[in-house]
């Protein structure tokens, strides 16, 4: 096979991968970032990196697995950037410190109306679709750097050390961040579900 | 509703421990404190249940969701690589 053939082959293989995997990569990215345009950019960046390193792809894994691994790297880069942009320069985020205070009294108990209601069963089968919509909405409604903290938990398989290193914060701070985000997310979902049932 | 545990684990702490537990094993004191608190606090029990459900949803997202139109993006990607000649 001469050089032109090899080049043609490379183009053909690449085009095949693009056709086969773009939709799945885009669905994965779209579920994890707020803006559709950002999701598309991340997928495009994934393929640019794939094109550049294609010769080194040995075929030990499937192209799909390989492409998803690249996309996850791109997502991690994205979350790190968003997290650092959202974090106040001083490193002290006063709005963060106030957040749990919205839900609890000064002695740490649920503050009246903010207490989770047992009746708000999030796992009803017939609620599935509504819940899905509520979750998407509430995740998108989180402050962007909070969402980055939440997404990193799953992207990095709960590897606390790796997440702290990527986001540049201590273990305790990371957990506090997640706690705040979860409180806000949960409250948002409950109020969304209540709203729609009336 | 919001209940007091004689061992000092209150709702704010309990909900924090529910999150921390995802990353590390709790110290026995924390574990006992959380367990005792959950026994008497229905709001935190509801929180724990809902929190788990949110976590499951976040983990599961990967393979679900509607089909996405991606033809335009596919064209953009292929047009973006260096041409053959």
PDB file of C-alpha atoms in Angstrom:
ATOM      1  CA  UNK A   1       0.000   0.000   0.000  1.00  0.00           C
ATOM      2  CA  UNK A   2       1.574   3.325  -1.004  1.00  0.00           C
ATOM      3  CA  UNK A   3       1.326   6.618   0.825  1.00  0.00           C
ATOM      4  CA  UNK A   4      -1.772   7.887  -0.992  1.00  0.00           C
ATOM      5  CA  UNK A   5      -3.623   4.656  -0.296  1.00  0.00           C
ATOM      6  CA  UNK A   6      -2.717   4.872   3.371  1.00  0.00           C
ATOM      7  CA  UNK A   7      -3.917   8.456   3.512  1.00  0.00           C
ATOM      8  CA  UNK A   8      -7.171   7.546   1.818  1.00  0.00           C
ATOM      9  CA  UNK A   9      -7.638   4.644   4.162  1.00  0.00           C
ATOM     10  CA  UNK A  10      -7.104   6.933   7.125  1.00  0.00           C
ATOM     11  CA  UNK A  11      -9.746   9.348   5.869  1.00  0.00           C
ATOM     12  CA  UNK A  12     -12.195   6.527   5.225  1.00  0.00           C
ATOM     13  CA  UNK A  13     -11.740   5.028   8.675  1.00  0.00           C
ATOM     14  CA  UNK A  14     -12.101   8.425  10.309  1.00  0.00           C
ATOM     15  CA  UNK A  15     -15.280   9.239   8.389  1.00  0.00           C
ATOM     16  CA  UNK A  16     -16.672   5.866   9.404  1.00  0.00           C
ATOM     17  CA  UNK A  17     -16.014   6.592  13.075  1.00  0.00           C
ATOM     18  CA  UNK A  18     -17.640  10.007  12.795  1.00  0.00           C
ATOM     19  CA  UNK A  19     -20.768   8.498  11.240  1.00  0.00           C
ATOM     20  CA  UNK A  20     -20.926   5.661  13.732  1.00  0.00           C
ATOM     21  CA  UNK A  21     -20.278   7.471  17.015  1.00  0.00           C
ATOM     22  CA  UNK A  22     -21.117  11.195  16.814  1.00  0.00           C
ATOM     23  CA  UNK A  23     -24.754  10.790  17.888  1.00  0.00           C
ATOM     24  CA  UNK A  24     -23.852   8.736  20.976  1.00  0.00           C
ATOM     25  CA  UNK A  25     -20.989  11.010  21.984  1.00  0.00           C
ATOM     26  CA  UNK A  26     -23.226  14.032  21.556  1.00  0.00           C
ATOM     27  CA  UNK A  27     -25.997  12.514  23.652  1.00  0.00           C
ATOM     28  CA  UNK A  28     -23.498  11.745  26.396  1.00  0.00           C
ATOM     29  CA  UNK A  29     -22.051  15.270  26.353  1.00  0.00           C
ATOM     30  CA  UNK A  30     -25.464  16.974  26.081  1.00  0.00           C
ATOM     31  CA  UNK A  31     -26.677  15.304  29.255  1.00  0.00           C
ATOM     32  CA  UNK A  32     -23.653  16.690  31.092  1.00  0.00           C
ATOM     33  CA  UNK A  33     -23.381  20.323  30.058  1.00  0.00           C
ATOM     34  CA  UNK A  34     -26.032  23.006  29.917  1.00  0.00           C
ATOM     35  CA  UNK A  35     -25.404  24.489  26.476  1.00  0.00           C
ATOM     36  CA  UNK A  36     -25.966  22.442  23.343  1.00  0.00           C
ATOM     37  CA  UNK A  37     -23.229  24.380  21.541  1.00  0.00           C
ATOM     38  CA  UNK A  38     -20.727  23.441  24.258  1.00  0.00           C
ATOM     39  CA  UNK A  39     -21.645  19.770  23.930  1.00  0.00           C
ATOM     40  CA  UNK A  40     -21.099  19.955  20.172  1.00  0.00           C
ATOM     41  CA  UNK A  41     -17.756  21.691  20.622  1.00  0.00           C
ATOM     42  CA  UNK A  42     -16.605  19.006  23.041  1.00  0.00           C
ATOM     43  CA  UNK A  43     -17.502  16.276  20.559  1.00  0.00           C
ATOM     44  CA  UNK A  44     -15.715  18.110  17.777  1.00  0.00           C
ATOM     45  CA  UNK A  45     -12.626  18.546  19.983  1.00  0.00           C
ATOM     46  CA  UNK A  46     -12.795  14.831  20.699  1.00  0.00           C
ATOM     47  CA  UNK A  47     -12.622  14.013  17.003  1.00  0.00           C
ATOM     48  CA  UNK A  48      -9.835  16.522  16.380  1.00  0.00           C
ATOM     49  CA  UNK A  49      -7.772  14.768  19.056  1.00  0.00           C
ATOM     50  CA  UNK A  50      -8.748  11.397  17.599  1.00  0.00           C
ATOM     51  CA  UNK A  51      -7.628  12.472  14.124  1.00  0.00           C
ATOM     52  CA  UNK A  52      -4.292  13.660  15.430  1.00  0.00           C
ATOM     53  CA  UNK A  53      -3.534  10.532  17.410  1.00  0.00           C
ATOM     54  CA  UNK A  54      -5.213   8.007  15.132  1.00  0.00           C
ATOM     55  CA  UNK A  55      -1.914   6.411  14.143  1.00  0.00           C
ATOM     56  CA  UNK A  56      -1.262   5.550  17.740  1.00  0.00           C
ATOM     57  CA  UNK A  57      -4.641   3.929  18.225  1.00  0.00           C
ATOM     58  CA  UNK A  58      -3.558   0.312  18.363  1.00  0.00           C
ATOM     59  CA  UNK A  59      -7.007  -1.197  18.345  1.00  0.00           C
ATOM     60  CA  UNK A  60      -6.599  -2.707  21.810  1.00  0.00           C
ATOM     61  CA  UNK A  61      -9.967  -1.269  22.642  1.00  0.00           C
ATOM     62  CA  UNK A  62     -12.875  -0.545  20.339  1.00  0.00           C
ATOM     63  CA  UNK A  63     -12.886   2.873  18.616  1.00  0.00           C
ATOM     64  CA  UNK A  64     -16.023   3.638  20.598  1.00  0.00           C
ATOM     65  CA  UNK A  65     -14.336   3.044  23.960  1.00  0.00           C
ATOM     66  CA  UNK A  66     -11.344   5.049  22.813  1.00  0.00           C
ATOM     67  CA  UNK A  67     -13.486   7.984  21.638  1.00  0.00           C
ATOM     68  CA  UNK A  68     -15.448   8.018  24.891  1.00  0.00           C
ATOM     69  CA  UNK A  69     -12.204   8.093  26.853  1.00  0.00           C
ATOM     70  CA  UNK A  70     -11.110  11.163  24.882  1.00  0.00           C
ATOM     71  CA  UNK A  71     -14.501  12.826  25.387  1.00  0.00           C
ATOM     72  CA  UNK A  72     -14.268  12.256  29.149  1.00  0.00           C
ATOM     73  CA  UNK A  73     -10.914  14.026  29.156  1.00  0.00           C
ATOM     74  CA  UNK A  74     -12.422  16.940  27.281  1.00  0.00           C
ATOM     75  CA  UNK A  75     -15.312  17.075  29.762  1.00  0.00           C
ATOM     76  CA  UNK A  76     -12.883  17.087  32.708  1.00  0.00           C
ATOM     77  CA  UNK A  77     -10.996  19.995  31.098  1.00  0.00           C
ATOM     78  CA  UNK A  78     -14.281  21.802  30.640  1.00  0.00           C
ATOM     79  CA  UNK A  79     -15.395  21.309  34.263  1.00  0.00           C
ATOM     80  CA  UNK A  80     -12.012  22.411  35.571  1.00  0.00           C
ATOM     81  CA  UNK A  81     -12.204  25.599  33.530  1.00  0.00           C
ATOM     82  CA  UNK A  82     -15.782  26.344  34.597  1.00  0.00           C
ATOM     83  CA  UNK A  83     -14.983  25.582  38.218  1.00  0.00           C
ATOM     84  CA  UNK A  84     -12.003  27.923  38.290  1.00  0.00           C
ATOM     85  CA  UNK A  85     -13.910  30.687  36.527  1.00  0.00           C
ATOM     86  CA  UNK A  86     -16.830  30.441  38.945  1.00  0.00           C
ATOM     87  CA  UNK A  87     -14.750  30.316  42.068  1.00  0.00           C
ATOM     88  CA  UNK A  88     -14.158  33.765  43.607  1.00  0.00           C
ATOM     89  CA  UNK A  89     -10.569  34.961  43.388  1.00  0.00           C
ATOM     90  CA  UNK A  90     -10.192  35.214  47.143  1.00  0.00           C
ATOM     91  CA  UNK A  91     -10.979  31.532  47.446  1.00  0.00           C
ATOM     92  CA  UNK A  92     -13.698  32.388  49.925  1.00  0.00           C
ATOM     93  CA  UNK A  93     -17.142  32.037  48.454  1.00  0.00           C
ATOM     94  CA  UNK A  94     -19.541  33.758  50.815  1.00  0.00           C
ATOM     95  CA  UNK A  95     -22.623  32.704  48.879  1.00  0.00           C
ATOM     96  CA  UNK A  96     -21.462  29.110  49.320  1.00  0.00           C
ATOM     97  CA  UNK A  97     -21.172  29.491  53.066  1.00  0.00           C
ATOM     98  CA  UNK A  98     -24.649  30.890  53.223  1.00  0.00           C
ATOM     99  CA  UNK A  99     -26.164  28.111  51.210  1.00  0.00           C
ATOM    100  CA  UNK A 100     -26.695  25.435  53.873  1.00  0.00           C
ATOM    101  CA  UNK A 101     -28.010  28.195  56.126  1.00  0.00           C
ATOM    102  CA  UNK A 102     -30.996  28.553  53.848  1.00  0.00           C
ATOM    103  CA  UNK A 103     -32.178  25.077  54.759  1.00  0.00           C
ATOM    104  CA  UNK A 104     -31.163  24.764  58.395  1.00  0.00           C
ATOM    105  CA  UNK A 105     -31.699  26.708  61.592  1.00  0.00           C
ATOM    106  CA  UNK A 106     -28.661  27.971  63.467  1.00  0.00           C
ATOM    107  CA  UNK A 107     -28.602  24.840  65.583  1.00  0.00           C
ATOM    108  CA  UNK A 108     -28.538  22.626  62.510  1.00  0.00           C
ATOM    109  CA  UNK A 109     -32.109  21.388  62.202  1.00  0.00           C
ATOM    110  CA  UNK A 110     -34.244  21.585  59.095  1.00  0.00           C
ATOM    111  CA  UNK A 111     -35.843  24.974  58.857  1.00  0.00           C
ATOM    112  CA  UNK A 112     -39.612  24.376  58.667  1.00  0.00           C
ATOM    113  CA  UNK A 113     -40.659  24.451  55.038  1.00  0.00           C
ATOM    114  CA  UNK A 114     -37.269  23.244  53.813  1.00  0.00           C
ATOM    115  CA  UNK A 115     -37.529  19.834  55.439  1.00  0.00           C
ATOM    116  CA  UNK A 116     -37.667  17.038  52.854  1.00  0.00           C
ATOM    117  CA  UNK A 117     -41.194  15.680  52.659  1.00  0.00           C
ATOM    118  CA  UNK A 118     -41.593  11.933  52.811  1.00  0.00           C
ATOM    119  CA  UNK A 119     -44.568  12.210  50.509  1.00  0.00           C
ATOM    120  CA  UNK A 120     -42.307  13.531  47.774  1.00  0.00           C
ATOM    121  CA  UNK A 121     -41.380  10.070  46.609  1.00  0.00           C
ATOM    122  CA  UNK A 122     -38.940  10.630  43.787  1.00  0.00           C
ATOM    123  CA  UNK A 123     -39.076   7.049  42.633  1.00  0.00           C
ATOM    124  CA  UNK A 124     -42.674   6.526  41.596  1.00  0.00           C
ATOM    125  CA  UNK A 125     -42.775   4.639  38.330  1.00  0.00           C
ATOM    126  CA  UNK A 126     -45.432   6.877  36.788  1.00  0.00           C
ATOM    127  CA  UNK A 127     -43.443   9.936  37.851  1.00  0.00           C
ATOM    128  CA  UNK A 128     -40.420   8.784  35.914  1.00  0.00           C
ATOM    129  CA  UNK A 129     -40.700  11.182  33.033  1.00  0.00           C
ATOM    130  CA  UNK A 130     -41.587  14.188  35.162  1.00  0.00           C
ATOM    131  CA  UNK A 131     -38.720  13.406  37.459  1.00  0.00           C
ATOM    132  CA  UNK A 132     -36.369  13.122  34.533  1.00  0.00           C
ATOM    133  CA  UNK A 133     -37.396  16.560  33.305  1.00  0.00           C
ATOM    134  CA  UNK A 134     -37.136  18.026  36.811  1.00  0.00           C
ATOM    135  CA  UNK A 135     -33.638  16.622  37.268  1.00  0.00           C
ATOM    136  CA  UNK A 136     -32.422  17.986  33.952  1.00  0.00           C
ATOM    137  CA  UNK A 137     -33.926  21.371  34.704  1.00  0.00           C
ATOM    138  CA  UNK A 138     -32.504  21.570  38.240  1.00  0.00           C
ATOM    139  CA  UNK A 139     -29.055  20.412  37.177  1.00  0.00           C
ATOM    140  CA  UNK A 140     -28.992  23.146  34.536  1.00  0.00           C
ATOM    141  CA  UNK A 141     -30.162  25.647  37.147  1.00  0.00           C
ATOM    142  CA  UNK A 142     -27.201  25.035  39.479  1.00  0.00           C
ATOM    143  CA  UNK A 143     -24.464  27.674  39.514  1.00  0.00           C
ATOM    144  CA  UNK A 144     -22.044  26.428  36.816  1.00  0.00           C
ATOM    145  CA  UNK A 145     -19.116  25.770  39.137  1.00  0.00           C
ATOM    146  CA  UNK A 146     -21.310  23.807  41.545  1.00  0.00           C
ATOM    147  CA  UNK A 147     -22.445  21.672  38.677  1.00  0.00           C
ATOM    148  CA  UNK A 148     -18.836  21.061  37.711  1.00  0.00           C
ATOM    149  CA  UNK A 149     -18.196  19.742  41.218  1.00  0.00           C
ATOM    150  CA  UNK A 150     -21.191  17.401  40.953  1.00  0.00           C
ATOM    151  CA  UNK A 151     -20.314  16.139  37.475  1.00  0.00           C
ATOM    152  CA  UNK A 152     -16.711  15.405  38.463  1.00  0.00           C
ATOM    153  CA  UNK A 153     -17.915  12.936  41.078  1.00  0.00           C
ATOM    154  CA  UNK A 154     -19.239  10.645  38.356  1.00  0.00           C
ATOM    155  CA  UNK A 155     -16.739  11.459  35.637  1.00  0.00           C
ATOM    156  CA  UNK A 156     -13.892  10.467  37.943  1.00  0.00           C
ATOM    157  CA  UNK A 157     -15.678   7.537  39.561  1.00  0.00           C
ATOM    158  CA  UNK A 158     -15.681   9.126  43.024  1.00  0.00           C
ATOM    159  CA  UNK A 159     -11.891   9.282  43.050  1.00  0.00           C
ATOM    160  CA  UNK A 160     -11.683  12.030  45.622  1.00  0.00           C
ATOM    161  CA  UNK A 161      -7.918  12.633  45.306  1.00  0.00           C
ATOM    162  CA  UNK A 162      -8.060  12.984  41.550  1.00  0.00           C
ATOM    163  CA  UNK A 163     -11.048  15.347  41.710  1.00  0.00           C
ATOM    164  CA  UNK A 164      -9.385  17.589  44.300  1.00  0.00           C
ATOM    165  CA  UNK A 165      -6.274  17.782  42.181  1.00  0.00           C
ATOM    166  CA  UNK A 166      -8.258  18.677  39.073  1.00  0.00           C
ATOM    167  CA  UNK A 167     -10.417  21.306  40.745  1.00  0.00           C
ATOM    168  CA  UNK A 168      -7.687  22.536  43.066  1.00  0.00           C
ATOM    169  CA  UNK A 169      -9.431  22.304  46.415  1.00  0.00           C
ATOM    170  CA  UNK A 170      -9.160  20.346  49.642  1.00  0.00           C
ATOM    171  CA  UNK A 171     -11.065  17.166  50.407  1.00  0.00           C
ATOM    172  CA  UNK A 172     -13.229  18.844  53.018  1.00  0.00           C
ATOM    173  CA  UNK A 173     -13.999  21.746  50.708  1.00  0.00           C
ATOM    174  CA  UNK A 174     -14.950  19.385  47.931  1.00  0.00           C
ATOM    175  CA  UNK A 175     -17.379  17.478  50.127  1.00  0.00           C
ATOM    176  CA  UNK A 176     -18.879  20.718  51.419  1.00  0.00           C
ATOM    177  CA  UNK A 177     -19.336  21.845  47.855  1.00  0.00           C
ATOM    178  CA  UNK A 178     -21.119  18.632  46.982  1.00  0.00           C
ATOM    179  CA  UNK A 179     -23.306  18.860  50.072  1.00  0.00           C
ATOM    180  CA  UNK A 180     -24.436  22.365  49.099  1.00  0.00           C
ATOM    181  CA  UNK A 181     -25.091  21.345  45.546  1.00  0.00           C
ATOM    182  CA  UNK A 182     -27.093  18.305  46.636  1.00  0.00           C
ATOM    183  CA  UNK A 183     -29.205  20.376  49.046  1.00  0.00           C
ATOM    184  CA  UNK A 184     -30.023  22.830  46.290  1.00  0.00           C
ATOM    185  CA  UNK A 185     -30.650  20.132  43.708  1.00  0.00           C
ATOM    186  CA  UNK A 186     -32.965  18.185  46.001  1.00  0.00           C
ATOM    187  CA  UNK A 187     -34.939  21.269  47.036  1.00  0.00           C
ATOM    188  CA  UNK A 188     -35.304  22.311  43.403  1.00  0.00           C
ATOM    189  CA  UNK A 189     -36.596  18.889  42.371  1.00  0.00           C
ATOM    190  CA  UNK A 190     -39.124  18.741  45.193  1.00  0.00           C
ATOM    191  CA  UNK A 191     -40.503  22.162  44.371  1.00  0.00           C
ATOM    192  CA  UNK A 192     -40.665  21.323  40.645  1.00  0.00           C
ATOM    193  CA  UNK A 193     -42.605  18.156  41.352  1.00  0.00           C
ATOM    194  CA  UNK A 194     -45.017  19.928  43.701  1.00  0.00           C
ATOM    195  CA  UNK A 195     -45.587  22.738  41.242  1.00  0.00           C
ATOM    196  CA  UNK A 196     -46.634  20.421  38.462  1.00  0.00           C
ATOM    197  CA  UNK A 197     -48.969  18.250  40.471  1.00  0.00           C
ATOM    198  CA  UNK A 198     -51.339  21.121  41.205  1.00  0.00           C
TER     199      UNK A 198
ATOM    200  CA  UNK B   1     -39.877  16.531  61.676  1.00  0.00           C
ATOM    201  CA  UNK B   2     -36.495  18.023  62.571  1.00  0.00           C
ATOM    202  CA  UNK B   3     -35.372  15.907  65.465  1.00  0.00           C
ATOM    203  CA  UNK B   4     -32.686  16.255  68.078  1.00  0.00           C
ATOM    204  CA  UNK B   5     -30.287  13.436  68.700  1.00  0.00           C
ATOM    205  CA  UNK B   6     -28.903  13.207  72.192  1.00  0.00           C
ATOM    206  CA  UNK B   7     -25.543  12.416  70.626  1.00  0.00           C
ATOM    207  CA  UNK B   8     -25.379  15.700  68.826  1.00  0.00           C
ATOM    208  CA  UNK B   9     -25.801  14.690  65.217  1.00  0.00           C
ATOM    209  CA  UNK B  10     -28.171  17.241  63.796  1.00  0.00           C
ATOM    210  CA  UNK B  11     -29.802  17.447  60.370  1.00  0.00           C
ATOM    211  CA  UNK B  12     -27.149  19.592  58.753  1.00  0.00           C
ATOM    212  CA  UNK B  13     -24.403  17.237  59.903  1.00  0.00           C
ATOM    213  CA  UNK B  14     -26.403  14.130  59.019  1.00  0.00           C
ATOM    214  CA  UNK B  15     -27.016  15.259  55.447  1.00  0.00           C
ATOM    215  CA  UNK B  16     -23.315  16.080  55.117  1.00  0.00           C
ATOM    216  CA  UNK B  17     -22.342  12.606  56.315  1.00  0.00           C
ATOM    217  CA  UNK B  18     -24.709  11.078  53.765  1.00  0.00           C
ATOM    218  CA  UNK B  19     -22.634  12.803  51.087  1.00  0.00           C
ATOM    219  CA  UNK B  20     -19.207  12.079  52.633  1.00  0.00           C
ATOM    220  CA  UNK B  21     -20.078   8.385  52.959  1.00  0.00           C
ATOM    221  CA  UNK B  22     -19.928   8.141  49.168  1.00  0.00           C
ATOM    222  CA  UNK B  23     -16.188   8.769  49.300  1.00  0.00           C
ATOM    223  CA  UNK B  24     -14.870   7.286  52.505  1.00  0.00           C
ATOM    224  CA  UNK B  25     -15.914   4.925  55.253  1.00  0.00           C
ATOM    225  CA  UNK B  26     -17.381   6.840  58.172  1.00  0.00           C
ATOM    226  CA  UNK B  27     -15.644   6.789  61.518  1.00  0.00           C
ATOM    227  CA  UNK B  28     -17.613   4.597  63.942  1.00  0.00           C
ATOM    228  CA  UNK B  29     -18.689   7.637  65.923  1.00  0.00           C
ATOM    229  CA  UNK B  30     -20.045   9.253  62.765  1.00  0.00           C
ATOM    230  CA  UNK B  31     -21.738   6.031  61.741  1.00  0.00           C
ATOM    231  CA  UNK B  32     -23.480   5.556  65.065  1.00  0.00           C
ATOM    232  CA  UNK B  33     -24.419   9.234  65.204  1.00  0.00           C
ATOM    233  CA  UNK B  34     -25.937   9.108  61.741  1.00  0.00           C
ATOM    234  CA  UNK B  35     -27.763   5.860  62.431  1.00  0.00           C
ATOM    235  CA  UNK B  36     -29.278   7.166  65.654  1.00  0.00           C
ATOM    236  CA  UNK B  37     -30.257  10.409  64.018  1.00  0.00           C
ATOM    237  CA  UNK B  38     -31.938   8.718  61.075  1.00  0.00           C
ATOM    238  CA  UNK B  39     -33.937   6.551  63.449  1.00  0.00           C
ATOM    239  CA  UNK B  40     -35.676   9.571  64.922  1.00  0.00           C
ATOM    240  CA  UNK B  41     -35.695  12.036  62.014  1.00  0.00           C
ATOM    241  CA  UNK B  42     -38.133  11.348  59.186  1.00  0.00           C
ATOM    242  CA  UNK B  43     -37.047  14.444  57.234  1.00  0.00           C
ATOM    243  CA  UNK B  44     -33.467  13.169  57.049  1.00  0.00           C
ATOM    244  CA  UNK B  45     -34.668   9.680  56.144  1.00  0.00           C
ATOM    245  CA  UNK B  46     -36.574  11.228  53.273  1.00  0.00           C
ATOM    246  CA  UNK B  47     -33.475  13.237  52.369  1.00  0.00           C
ATOM    247  CA  UNK B  48     -31.335  10.090  52.315  1.00  0.00           C
ATOM    248  CA  UNK B  49     -33.778   8.306  50.049  1.00  0.00           C
ATOM    249  CA  UNK B  50     -34.094  11.206  47.649  1.00  0.00           C
ATOM    250  CA  UNK B  51     -30.357  11.827  47.653  1.00  0.00           C
ATOM    251  CA  UNK B  52     -29.696   8.211  46.650  1.00  0.00           C
ATOM    252  CA  UNK B  53     -32.246   8.496  43.897  1.00  0.00           C
ATOM    253  CA  UNK B  54     -30.538  11.607  42.527  1.00  0.00           C
ATOM    254  CA  UNK B  55     -27.171   9.815  42.620  1.00  0.00           C
ATOM    255  CA  UNK B  56     -28.588   6.814  40.762  1.00  0.00           C
ATOM    256  CA  UNK B  57     -30.066   9.064  38.118  1.00  0.00           C
ATOM    257  CA  UNK B  58     -26.788  10.940  37.673  1.00  0.00           C
ATOM    258  CA  UNK B  59     -24.900   7.689  37.275  1.00  0.00           C
ATOM    259  CA  UNK B  60     -27.364   6.137  34.864  1.00  0.00           C
ATOM    260  CA  UNK B  61     -27.702   9.030  32.433  1.00  0.00           C
ATOM    261  CA  UNK B  62     -25.089   7.628  30.066  1.00  0.00           C
ATOM    262  CA  UNK B  63     -27.214   5.314  28.003  1.00  0.00           C
ATOM    263  CA  UNK B  64     -30.547   7.013  28.082  1.00  0.00           C
ATOM    264  CA  UNK B  65     -32.115   9.919  26.366  1.00  0.00           C
ATOM    265  CA  UNK B  66     -33.671  10.630  23.007  1.00  0.00           C
ATOM    266  CA  UNK B  67     -31.893  10.215  19.686  1.00  0.00           C
ATOM    267  CA  UNK B  68     -30.016  13.335  18.802  1.00  0.00           C
ATOM    268  CA  UNK B  69     -29.785  14.904  15.380  1.00  0.00           C
ATOM    269  CA  UNK B  70     -26.086  14.941  14.608  1.00  0.00           C
ATOM    270  CA  UNK B  71     -25.764  15.075  10.820  1.00  0.00           C
ATOM    271  CA  UNK B  72     -24.767  18.747  10.732  1.00  0.00           C
ATOM    272  CA  UNK B  73     -22.114  18.153  13.371  1.00  0.00           C
ATOM    273  CA  UNK B  74     -20.792  15.095  11.515  1.00  0.00           C
ATOM    274  CA  UNK B  75     -20.340  17.191   8.391  1.00  0.00           C
ATOM    275  CA  UNK B  76     -18.628  19.933  10.377  1.00  0.00           C
ATOM    276  CA  UNK B  77     -16.210  17.446  11.909  1.00  0.00           C
ATOM    277  CA  UNK B  78     -15.308  15.780   8.625  1.00  0.00           C
ATOM    278  CA  UNK B  79     -14.925  19.157   6.896  1.00  0.00           C
ATOM    279  CA  UNK B  80     -12.603  20.206   9.684  1.00  0.00           C
ATOM    280  CA  UNK B  81      -9.877  17.655   9.014  1.00  0.00           C
ATOM    281  CA  UNK B  82      -7.116  18.311   6.464  1.00  0.00           C
ATOM    282  CA  UNK B  83      -8.161  17.333   2.905  1.00  0.00           C
ATOM    283  CA  UNK B  84      -6.631  14.375   1.073  1.00  0.00           C
ATOM    284  CA  UNK B  85      -4.590  16.189  -1.527  1.00  0.00           C
TER     285      UNK B  85
END
